[in-house]
CSV table of C-alpha atoms in Angstrom, one decimal:
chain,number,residue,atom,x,y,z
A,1,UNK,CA,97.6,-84.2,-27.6
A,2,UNK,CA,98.1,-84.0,-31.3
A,3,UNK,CA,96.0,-86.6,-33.8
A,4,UNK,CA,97.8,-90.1,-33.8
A,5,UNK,CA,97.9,-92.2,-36.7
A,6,UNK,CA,97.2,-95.5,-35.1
A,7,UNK,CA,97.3,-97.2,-31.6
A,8,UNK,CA,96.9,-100.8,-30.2
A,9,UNK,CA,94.5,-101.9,-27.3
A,10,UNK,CA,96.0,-105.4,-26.5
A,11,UNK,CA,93.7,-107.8,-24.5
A,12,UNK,CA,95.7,-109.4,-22.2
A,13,UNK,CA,93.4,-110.7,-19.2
A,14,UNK,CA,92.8,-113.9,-20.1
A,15,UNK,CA,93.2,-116.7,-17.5
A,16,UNK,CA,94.1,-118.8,-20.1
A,17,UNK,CA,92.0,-122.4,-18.3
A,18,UNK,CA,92.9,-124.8,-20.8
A,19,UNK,CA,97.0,-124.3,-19.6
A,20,UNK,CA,95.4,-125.7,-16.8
A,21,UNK,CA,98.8,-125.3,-14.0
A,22,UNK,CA,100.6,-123.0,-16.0
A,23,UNK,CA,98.2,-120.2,-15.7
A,24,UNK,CA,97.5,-121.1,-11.3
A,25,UNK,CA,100.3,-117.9,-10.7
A,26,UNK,CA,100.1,-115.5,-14.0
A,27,UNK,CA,98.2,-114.4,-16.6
A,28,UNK,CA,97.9,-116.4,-20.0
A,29,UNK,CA,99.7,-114.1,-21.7
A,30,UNK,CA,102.7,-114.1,-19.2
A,31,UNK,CA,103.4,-117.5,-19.4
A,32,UNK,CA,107.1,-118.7,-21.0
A,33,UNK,CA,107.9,-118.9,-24.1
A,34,UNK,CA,110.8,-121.0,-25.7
A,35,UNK,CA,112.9,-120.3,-22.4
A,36,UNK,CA,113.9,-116.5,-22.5
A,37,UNK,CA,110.2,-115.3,-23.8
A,38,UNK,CA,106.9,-114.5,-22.8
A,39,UNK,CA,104.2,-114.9,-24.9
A,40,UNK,CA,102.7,-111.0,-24.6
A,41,UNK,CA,106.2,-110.2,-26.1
A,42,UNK,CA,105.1,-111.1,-29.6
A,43,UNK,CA,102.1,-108.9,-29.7
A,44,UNK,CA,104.3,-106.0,-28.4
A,45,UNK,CA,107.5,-106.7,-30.7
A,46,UNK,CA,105.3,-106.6,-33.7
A,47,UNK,CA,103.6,-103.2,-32.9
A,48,UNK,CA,107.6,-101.9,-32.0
A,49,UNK,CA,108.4,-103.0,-35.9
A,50,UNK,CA,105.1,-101.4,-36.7
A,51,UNK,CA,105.7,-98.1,-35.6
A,52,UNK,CA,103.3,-98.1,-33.1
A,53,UNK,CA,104.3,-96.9,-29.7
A,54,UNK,CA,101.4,-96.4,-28.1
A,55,UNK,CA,100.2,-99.9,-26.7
A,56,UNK,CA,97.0,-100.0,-24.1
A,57,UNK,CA,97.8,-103.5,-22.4
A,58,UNK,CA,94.6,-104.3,-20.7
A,59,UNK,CA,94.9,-106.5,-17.9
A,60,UNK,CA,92.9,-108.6,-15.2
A,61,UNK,CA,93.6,-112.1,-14.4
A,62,UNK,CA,96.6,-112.6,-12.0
A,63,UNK,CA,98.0,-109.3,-13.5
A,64,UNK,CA,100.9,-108.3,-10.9
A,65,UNK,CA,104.0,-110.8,-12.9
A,66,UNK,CA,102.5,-109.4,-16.4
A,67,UNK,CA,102.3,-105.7,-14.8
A,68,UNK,CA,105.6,-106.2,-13.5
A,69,UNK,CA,107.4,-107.8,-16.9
A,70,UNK,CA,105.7,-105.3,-19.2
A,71,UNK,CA,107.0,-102.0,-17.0
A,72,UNK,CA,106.8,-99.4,-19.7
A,73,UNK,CA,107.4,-101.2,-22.9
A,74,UNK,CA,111.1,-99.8,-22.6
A,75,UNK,CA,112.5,-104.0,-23.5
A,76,UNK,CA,110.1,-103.3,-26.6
A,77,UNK,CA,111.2,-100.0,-27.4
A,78,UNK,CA,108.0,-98.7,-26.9
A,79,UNK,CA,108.9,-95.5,-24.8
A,80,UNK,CA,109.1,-92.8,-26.4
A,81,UNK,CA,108.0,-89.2,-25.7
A,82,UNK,CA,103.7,-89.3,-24.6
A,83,UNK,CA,104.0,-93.0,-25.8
A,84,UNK,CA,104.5,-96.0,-24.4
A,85,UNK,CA,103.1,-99.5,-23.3
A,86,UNK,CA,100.5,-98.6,-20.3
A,87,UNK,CA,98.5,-101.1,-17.8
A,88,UNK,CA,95.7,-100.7,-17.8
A,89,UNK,CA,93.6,-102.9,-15.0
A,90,UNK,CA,89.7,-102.6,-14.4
A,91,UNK,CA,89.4,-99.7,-12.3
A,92,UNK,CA,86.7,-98.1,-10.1
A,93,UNK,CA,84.0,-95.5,-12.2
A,94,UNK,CA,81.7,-93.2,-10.9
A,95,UNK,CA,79.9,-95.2,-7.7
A,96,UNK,CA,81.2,-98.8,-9.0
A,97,UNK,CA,84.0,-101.1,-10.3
A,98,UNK,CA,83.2,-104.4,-12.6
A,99,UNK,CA,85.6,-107.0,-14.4
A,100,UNK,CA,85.6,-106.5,-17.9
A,101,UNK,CA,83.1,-108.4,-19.7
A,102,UNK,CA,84.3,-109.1,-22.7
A,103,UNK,CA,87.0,-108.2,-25.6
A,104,UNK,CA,85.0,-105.5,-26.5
A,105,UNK,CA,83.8,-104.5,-23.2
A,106,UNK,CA,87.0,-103.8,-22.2
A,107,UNK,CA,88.5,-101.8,-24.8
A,108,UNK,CA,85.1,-99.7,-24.2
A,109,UNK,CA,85.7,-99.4,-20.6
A,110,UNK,CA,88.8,-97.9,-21.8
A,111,UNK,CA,87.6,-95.3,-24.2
A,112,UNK,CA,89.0,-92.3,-22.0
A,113,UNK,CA,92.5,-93.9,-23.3
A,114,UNK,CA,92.0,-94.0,-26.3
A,115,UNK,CA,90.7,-90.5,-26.5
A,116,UNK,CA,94.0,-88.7,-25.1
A,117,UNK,CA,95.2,-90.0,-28.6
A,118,UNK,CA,92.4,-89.4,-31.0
A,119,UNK,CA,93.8,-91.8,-33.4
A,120,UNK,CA,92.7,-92.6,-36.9
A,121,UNK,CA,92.8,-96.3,-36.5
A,122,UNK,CA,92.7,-98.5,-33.2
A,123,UNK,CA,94.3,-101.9,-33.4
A,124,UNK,CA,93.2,-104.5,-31.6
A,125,UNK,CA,95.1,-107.1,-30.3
A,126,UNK,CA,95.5,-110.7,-28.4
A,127,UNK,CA,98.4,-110.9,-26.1
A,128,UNK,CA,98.1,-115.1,-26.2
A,129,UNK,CA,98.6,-115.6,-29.9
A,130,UNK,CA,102.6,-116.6,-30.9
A,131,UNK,CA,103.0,-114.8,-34.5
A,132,UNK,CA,105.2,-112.0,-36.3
A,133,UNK,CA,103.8,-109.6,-37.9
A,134,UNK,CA,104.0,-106.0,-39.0
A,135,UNK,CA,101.0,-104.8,-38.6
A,136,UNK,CA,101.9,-101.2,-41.1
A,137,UNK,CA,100.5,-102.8,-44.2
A,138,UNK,CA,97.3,-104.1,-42.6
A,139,UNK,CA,96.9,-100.5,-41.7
A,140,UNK,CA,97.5,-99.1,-45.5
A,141,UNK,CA,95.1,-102.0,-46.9
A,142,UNK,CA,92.5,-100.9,-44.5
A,143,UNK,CA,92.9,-96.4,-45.9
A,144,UNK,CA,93.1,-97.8,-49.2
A,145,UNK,CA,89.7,-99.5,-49.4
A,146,UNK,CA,88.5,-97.1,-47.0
A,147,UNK,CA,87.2,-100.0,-44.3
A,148,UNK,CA,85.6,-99.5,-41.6
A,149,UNK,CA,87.1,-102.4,-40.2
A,150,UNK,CA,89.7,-104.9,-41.6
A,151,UNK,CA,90.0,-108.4,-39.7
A,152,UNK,CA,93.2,-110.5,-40.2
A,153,UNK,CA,92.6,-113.9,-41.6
A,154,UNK,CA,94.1,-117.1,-42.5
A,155,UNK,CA,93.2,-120.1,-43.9
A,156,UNK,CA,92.8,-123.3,-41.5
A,157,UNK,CA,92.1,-127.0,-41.4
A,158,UNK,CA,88.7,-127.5,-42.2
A,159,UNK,CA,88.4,-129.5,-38.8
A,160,UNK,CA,89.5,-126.9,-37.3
A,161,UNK,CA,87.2,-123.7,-38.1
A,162,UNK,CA,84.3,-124.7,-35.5
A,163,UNK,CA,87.6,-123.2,-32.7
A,164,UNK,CA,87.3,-119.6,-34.9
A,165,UNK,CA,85.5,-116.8,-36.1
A,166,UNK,CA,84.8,-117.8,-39.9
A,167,UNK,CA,84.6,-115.2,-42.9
A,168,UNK,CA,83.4,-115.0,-46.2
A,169,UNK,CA,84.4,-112.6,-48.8
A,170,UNK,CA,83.8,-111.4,-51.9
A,171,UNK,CA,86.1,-111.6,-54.9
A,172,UNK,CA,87.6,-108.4,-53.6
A,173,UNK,CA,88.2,-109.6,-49.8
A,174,UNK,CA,85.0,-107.7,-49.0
A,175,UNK,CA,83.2,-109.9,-45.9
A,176,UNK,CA,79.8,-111.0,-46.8
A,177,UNK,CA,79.2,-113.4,-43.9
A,178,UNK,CA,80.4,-114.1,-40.4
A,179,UNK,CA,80.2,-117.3,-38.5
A,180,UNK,CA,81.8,-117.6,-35.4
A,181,UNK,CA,82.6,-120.9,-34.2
A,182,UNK,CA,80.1,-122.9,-36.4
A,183,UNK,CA,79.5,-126.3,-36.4
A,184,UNK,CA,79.2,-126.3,-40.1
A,185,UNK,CA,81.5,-123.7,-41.8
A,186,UNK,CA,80.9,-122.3,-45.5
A,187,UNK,CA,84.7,-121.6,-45.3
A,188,UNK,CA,87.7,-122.2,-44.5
A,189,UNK,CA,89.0,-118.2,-43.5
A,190,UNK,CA,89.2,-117.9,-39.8
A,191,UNK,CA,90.0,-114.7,-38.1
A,192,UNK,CA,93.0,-114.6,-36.3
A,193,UNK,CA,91.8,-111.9,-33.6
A,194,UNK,CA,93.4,-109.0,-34.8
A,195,UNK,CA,91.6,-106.0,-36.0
A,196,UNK,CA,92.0,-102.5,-37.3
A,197,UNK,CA,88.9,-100.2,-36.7
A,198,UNK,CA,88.4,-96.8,-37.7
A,199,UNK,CA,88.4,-95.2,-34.2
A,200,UNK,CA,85.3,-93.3,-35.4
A,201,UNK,CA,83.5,-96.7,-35.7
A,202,UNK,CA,84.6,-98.9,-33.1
A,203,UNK,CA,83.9,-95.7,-31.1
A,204,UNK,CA,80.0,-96.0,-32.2
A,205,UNK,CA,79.9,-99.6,-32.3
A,206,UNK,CA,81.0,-100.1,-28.5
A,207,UNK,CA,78.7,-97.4,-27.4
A,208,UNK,CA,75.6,-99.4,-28.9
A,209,UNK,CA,76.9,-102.5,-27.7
A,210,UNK,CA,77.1,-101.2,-24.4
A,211,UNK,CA,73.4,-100.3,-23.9
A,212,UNK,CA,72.2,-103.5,-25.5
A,213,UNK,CA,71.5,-105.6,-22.2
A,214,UNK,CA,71.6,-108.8,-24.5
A,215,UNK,CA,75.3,-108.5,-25.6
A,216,UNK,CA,77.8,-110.7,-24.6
A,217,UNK,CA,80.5,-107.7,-25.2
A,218,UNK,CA,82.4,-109.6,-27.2
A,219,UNK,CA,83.9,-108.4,-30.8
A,220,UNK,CA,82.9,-111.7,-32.7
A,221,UNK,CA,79.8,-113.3,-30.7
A,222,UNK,CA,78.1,-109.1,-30.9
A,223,UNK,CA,80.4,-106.6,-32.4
A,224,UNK,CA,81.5,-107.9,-35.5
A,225,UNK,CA,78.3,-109.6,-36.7
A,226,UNK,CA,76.1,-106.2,-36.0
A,227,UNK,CA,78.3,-104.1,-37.9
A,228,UNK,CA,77.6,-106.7,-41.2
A,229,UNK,CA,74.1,-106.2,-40.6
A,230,UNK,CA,74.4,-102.4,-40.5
A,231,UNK,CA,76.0,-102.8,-43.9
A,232,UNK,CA,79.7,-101.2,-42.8
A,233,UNK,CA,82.9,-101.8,-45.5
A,234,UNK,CA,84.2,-105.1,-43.3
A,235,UNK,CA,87.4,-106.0,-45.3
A,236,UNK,CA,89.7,-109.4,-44.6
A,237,UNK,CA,93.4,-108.9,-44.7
A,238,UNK,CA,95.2,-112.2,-45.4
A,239,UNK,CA,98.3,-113.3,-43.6
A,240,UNK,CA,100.3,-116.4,-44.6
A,241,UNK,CA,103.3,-116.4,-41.6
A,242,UNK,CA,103.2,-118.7,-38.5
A,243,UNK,CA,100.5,-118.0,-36.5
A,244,UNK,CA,99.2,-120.5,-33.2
A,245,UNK,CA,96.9,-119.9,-30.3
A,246,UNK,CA,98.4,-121.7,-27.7
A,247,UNK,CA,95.1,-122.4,-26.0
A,248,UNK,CA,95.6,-125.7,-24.7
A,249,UNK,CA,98.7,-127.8,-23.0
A,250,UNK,CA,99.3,-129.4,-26.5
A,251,UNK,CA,99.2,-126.4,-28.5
A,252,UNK,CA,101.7,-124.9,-26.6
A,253,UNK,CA,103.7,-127.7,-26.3
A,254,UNK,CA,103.8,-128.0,-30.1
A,255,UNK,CA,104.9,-124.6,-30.6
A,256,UNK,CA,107.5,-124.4,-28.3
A,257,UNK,CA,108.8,-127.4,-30.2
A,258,UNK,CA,108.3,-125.9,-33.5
A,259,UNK,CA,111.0,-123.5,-32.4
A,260,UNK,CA,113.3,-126.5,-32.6
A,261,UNK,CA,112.5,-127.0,-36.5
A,262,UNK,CA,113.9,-125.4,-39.3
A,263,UNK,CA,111.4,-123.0,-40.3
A,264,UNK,CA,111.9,-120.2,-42.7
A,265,UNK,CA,108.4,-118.4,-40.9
A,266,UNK,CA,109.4,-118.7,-36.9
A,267,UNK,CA,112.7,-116.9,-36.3
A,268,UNK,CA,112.5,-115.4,-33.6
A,269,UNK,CA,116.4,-113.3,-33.6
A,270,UNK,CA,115.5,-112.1,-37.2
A,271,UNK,CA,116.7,-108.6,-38.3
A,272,UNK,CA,113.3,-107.9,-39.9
A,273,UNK,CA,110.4,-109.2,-37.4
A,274,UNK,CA,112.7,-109.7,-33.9
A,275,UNK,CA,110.7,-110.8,-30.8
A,276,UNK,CA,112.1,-108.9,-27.4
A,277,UNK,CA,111.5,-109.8,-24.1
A,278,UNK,CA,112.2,-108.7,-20.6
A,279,UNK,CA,114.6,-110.7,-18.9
A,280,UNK,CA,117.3,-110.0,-16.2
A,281,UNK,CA,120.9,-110.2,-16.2
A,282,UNK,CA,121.9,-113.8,-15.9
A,283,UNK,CA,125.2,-115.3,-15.9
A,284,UNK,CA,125.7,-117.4,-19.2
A,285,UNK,CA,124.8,-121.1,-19.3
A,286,UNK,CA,127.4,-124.1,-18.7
A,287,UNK,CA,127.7,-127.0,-20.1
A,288,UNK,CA,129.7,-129.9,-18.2
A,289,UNK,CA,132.2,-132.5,-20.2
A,290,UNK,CA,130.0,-135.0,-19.4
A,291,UNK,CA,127.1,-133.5,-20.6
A,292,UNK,CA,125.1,-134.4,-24.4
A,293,UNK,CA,123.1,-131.8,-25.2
A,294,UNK,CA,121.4,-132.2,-29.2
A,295,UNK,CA,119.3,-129.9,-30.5
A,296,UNK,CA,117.7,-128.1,-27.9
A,297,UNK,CA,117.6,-124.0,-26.5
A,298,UNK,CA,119.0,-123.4,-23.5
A,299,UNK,CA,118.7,-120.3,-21.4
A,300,UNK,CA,120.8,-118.3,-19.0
A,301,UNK,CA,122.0,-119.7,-15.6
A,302,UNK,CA,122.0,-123.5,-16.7
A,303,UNK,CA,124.2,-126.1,-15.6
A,304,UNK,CA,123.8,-129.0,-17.7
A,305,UNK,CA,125.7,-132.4,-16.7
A,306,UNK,CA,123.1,-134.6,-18.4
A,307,UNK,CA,121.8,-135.7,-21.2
A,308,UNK,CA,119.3,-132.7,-23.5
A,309,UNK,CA,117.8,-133.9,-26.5
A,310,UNK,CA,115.0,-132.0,-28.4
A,311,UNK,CA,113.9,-130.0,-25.6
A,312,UNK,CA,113.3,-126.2,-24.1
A,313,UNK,CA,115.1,-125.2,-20.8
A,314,UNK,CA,113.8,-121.7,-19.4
A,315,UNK,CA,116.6,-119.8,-16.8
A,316,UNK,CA,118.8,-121.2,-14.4
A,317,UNK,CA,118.0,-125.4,-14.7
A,318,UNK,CA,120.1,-127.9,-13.4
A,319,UNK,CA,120.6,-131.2,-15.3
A,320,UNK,CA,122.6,-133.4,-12.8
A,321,UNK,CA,125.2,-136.3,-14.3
A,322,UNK,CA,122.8,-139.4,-15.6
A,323,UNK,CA,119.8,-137.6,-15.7
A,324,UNK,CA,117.5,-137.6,-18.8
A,325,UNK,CA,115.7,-134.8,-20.4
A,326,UNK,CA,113.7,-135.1,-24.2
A,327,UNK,CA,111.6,-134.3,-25.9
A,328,UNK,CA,110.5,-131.6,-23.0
A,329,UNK,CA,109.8,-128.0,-21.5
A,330,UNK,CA,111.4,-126.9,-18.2
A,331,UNK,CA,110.4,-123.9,-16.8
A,332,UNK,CA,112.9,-121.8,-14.7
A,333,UNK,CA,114.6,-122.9,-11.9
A,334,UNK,CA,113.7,-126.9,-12.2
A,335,UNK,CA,116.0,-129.4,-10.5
A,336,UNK,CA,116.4,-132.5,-12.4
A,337,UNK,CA,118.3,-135.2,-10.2
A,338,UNK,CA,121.1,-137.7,-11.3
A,339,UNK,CA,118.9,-140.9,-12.8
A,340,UNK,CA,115.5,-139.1,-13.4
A,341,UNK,CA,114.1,-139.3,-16.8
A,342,UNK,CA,112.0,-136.6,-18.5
A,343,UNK,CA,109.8,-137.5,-21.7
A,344,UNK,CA,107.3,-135.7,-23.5
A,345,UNK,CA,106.7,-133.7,-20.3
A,346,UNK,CA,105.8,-130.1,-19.8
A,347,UNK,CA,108.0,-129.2,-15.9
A,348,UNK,CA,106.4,-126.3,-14.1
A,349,UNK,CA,108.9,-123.1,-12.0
A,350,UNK,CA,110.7,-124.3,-9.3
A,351,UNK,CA,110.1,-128.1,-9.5
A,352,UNK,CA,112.7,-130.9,-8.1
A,353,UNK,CA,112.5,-133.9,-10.1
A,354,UNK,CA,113.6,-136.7,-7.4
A,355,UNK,CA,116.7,-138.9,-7.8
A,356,UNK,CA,115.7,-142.0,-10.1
A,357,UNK,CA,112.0,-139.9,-11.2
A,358,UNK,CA,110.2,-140.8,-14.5
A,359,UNK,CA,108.0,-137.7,-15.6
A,360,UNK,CA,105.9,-138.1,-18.8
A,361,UNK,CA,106.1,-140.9,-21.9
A,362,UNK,CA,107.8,-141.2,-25.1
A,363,UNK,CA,104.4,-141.5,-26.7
A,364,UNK,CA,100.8,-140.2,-26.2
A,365,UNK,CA,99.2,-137.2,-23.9
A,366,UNK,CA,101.8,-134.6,-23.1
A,367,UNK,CA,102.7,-135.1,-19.2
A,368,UNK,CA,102.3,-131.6,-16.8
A,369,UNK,CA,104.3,-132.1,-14.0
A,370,UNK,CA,104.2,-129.3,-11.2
A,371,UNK,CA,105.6,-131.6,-8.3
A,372,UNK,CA,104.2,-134.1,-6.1
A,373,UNK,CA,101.9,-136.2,-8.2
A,374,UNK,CA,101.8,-135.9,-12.2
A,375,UNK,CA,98.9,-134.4,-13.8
């Protein structure tokens, strides 16, 4: 197979803990997104608008929903001829098998991949971050200062940076120091998990991190700070869009919400930067005469009745008449009975909300509710 400019390695086996029920059935980066989206469709629209077509999705926790979704990258465009978006699991080599052990374990477990290619540059990507991005000029920054890796960074709340990997740079974006996850930064740049390596180096640099029996095979714990110290051209790449890891239950909450706002940097239909996803064919949502629905998305299959206010319903929900829903996330198929009020709740697939129910509060902790008792 001929030389290939550039391809992406997307990690996408987190279990994703801190989602706490959403991730009991599926794979962090399959969870929903803003009713019709997953959250791995981000990461794979943006490499679509950035010309790259050859996507390694690699995959461990829960993977058979994510497996299933991602097919072969076809709802991304990502199919074309000797391209496309392959899964690829933790698989059995030479006399054993082993769960990847870390980011960068796993894109070296997958060097036999990335070798079919033989690409100048290899991308590496999160598949639990919600962002657009084209990822092309990144790419050109990185030939034109002739780095051996360029990180993506942007700037965050100084409270923040002990949750990141922290840079800092020279006048000319050169990185001097790393720091990841300090307790007391120098800066405020924090790497946003997305890299472009010169496949000659990240070839090298995994192959020594996998004989050191002291790594944690990890790109910014081992990988990132070892190259510094061997003096490679690390460059930072600054990106000013939306960008959230939706970590925790009130990260993800607030980003779905964001989606609600009028913001010039989270479109998710625009011509330029579109996000895709998978879905199946659905019949169209209705909405009764009684129903007051204000400000809120609402997905295929939906019968509404009720009242919708500032909230996010996923596929084929039912609102009966005198129910309440605000402020809140419903997942697909939720039941939400005449009476019942929903606040400030996050509702998981497939949950009845009972006739007269309160889930969540207009105020404080966001609510999880996956039936039977609240959490």
């Amino acid at each position: 197979m001929k030389k290939t400019d550039a391809i992406a390695m997307l990690l996408a086996g987190g279990q994703g803990t801190r989602l706490e029920a959403l991730t009991r059935e599926n794979a962090k980066p399959g969870v929903m997104f803003g009713g019709k989206y997953r959250i791995i469709d981000f990461s794979l629209s943006n490499c679509f608008h950035s010309e790259i077509y050859t996507v390694g999705v690699m995959t461990q926790y829960k993977p058979l929903l994510l497996n299933r979704y991602i097919g072969n990258g076809n709802a991304w465009a990502l199919d074309k001829v000797n391209q496309g978006a392959y899964i690829l699991p933790p698989y059995m080599r030479e006399n054993h098998a082993e769960w990847y052990r870390g980011t960068a374990d796993a894109v070296y477990q997958n060097f036999e991949f990335i070798k079919m290619y033989d690409p100048e540059y290899v991308v590496i990507l999160s598949g639990d971050h919600i962002y657009q991005m084209n990822y092309h000029p990144m790419i050109e920054a990185a030939r034109e200062k002739d780095a051996d890796l360029m990180i993506c960074v942007r700037r965050v709340p100084w409270e923040e940076t002990f949750r990141f990997g922290i840079m800092n740079t020279d006048e000319n974006f050169k990185i001097t120091e790393f720091q990841e996850k300090p307790k007391e930064a120098k800066s405020n740049l924090a790497s946003m998990g997305i890299y472009v390596f010169k496949w000659s180096v990240l070839k090298e640099a995994l192959e020594k991190d996998h004989q050191n029996p002291e790594s944690k095979n990890d790109f910014g714990h081992d990988v990132i700070p070892t190259l510094l110290e061997e003096q490679k051209r690390l460059y930072a790449f600054a990106f000013d869009g939306y960008w959230r890891d939706v970590g925790t239950v009130d990260s993800y909450y607030d980003a779905n919400m964001d989606l609600l706002d009028t913001r010039e940097d989270l479109d998710l239909t625009s011509d330029y930067l579109r996000v895709f996803s998978n879905n199946e064919h659905r019949d169209p949502h209705f909405v009764g005469e009684k129903a007051d629905v204000y400000n809120s998305l609402i997905a295929d299959g939906c019968y509404i009745n009720g009242k919708v206010s500032r909230s996010i319903l996923a596929h084929d929900v039912v609102i009966e008449e005198g129910a309440v829903v605000e402020d809140a996330i419903l997942f697909g198929n939720v039941r939400v009975k005449s009476g019942s009020v929903i606040k400030r709740a996050i509702v998981a697939d497939d949950v009845t909300v009972k006739p007269g129910e309160a889930v969540g509060n207009a105020e404080g902790k966001i609510t999880l509710h996956v039936g039977g008792d609240q959490s």
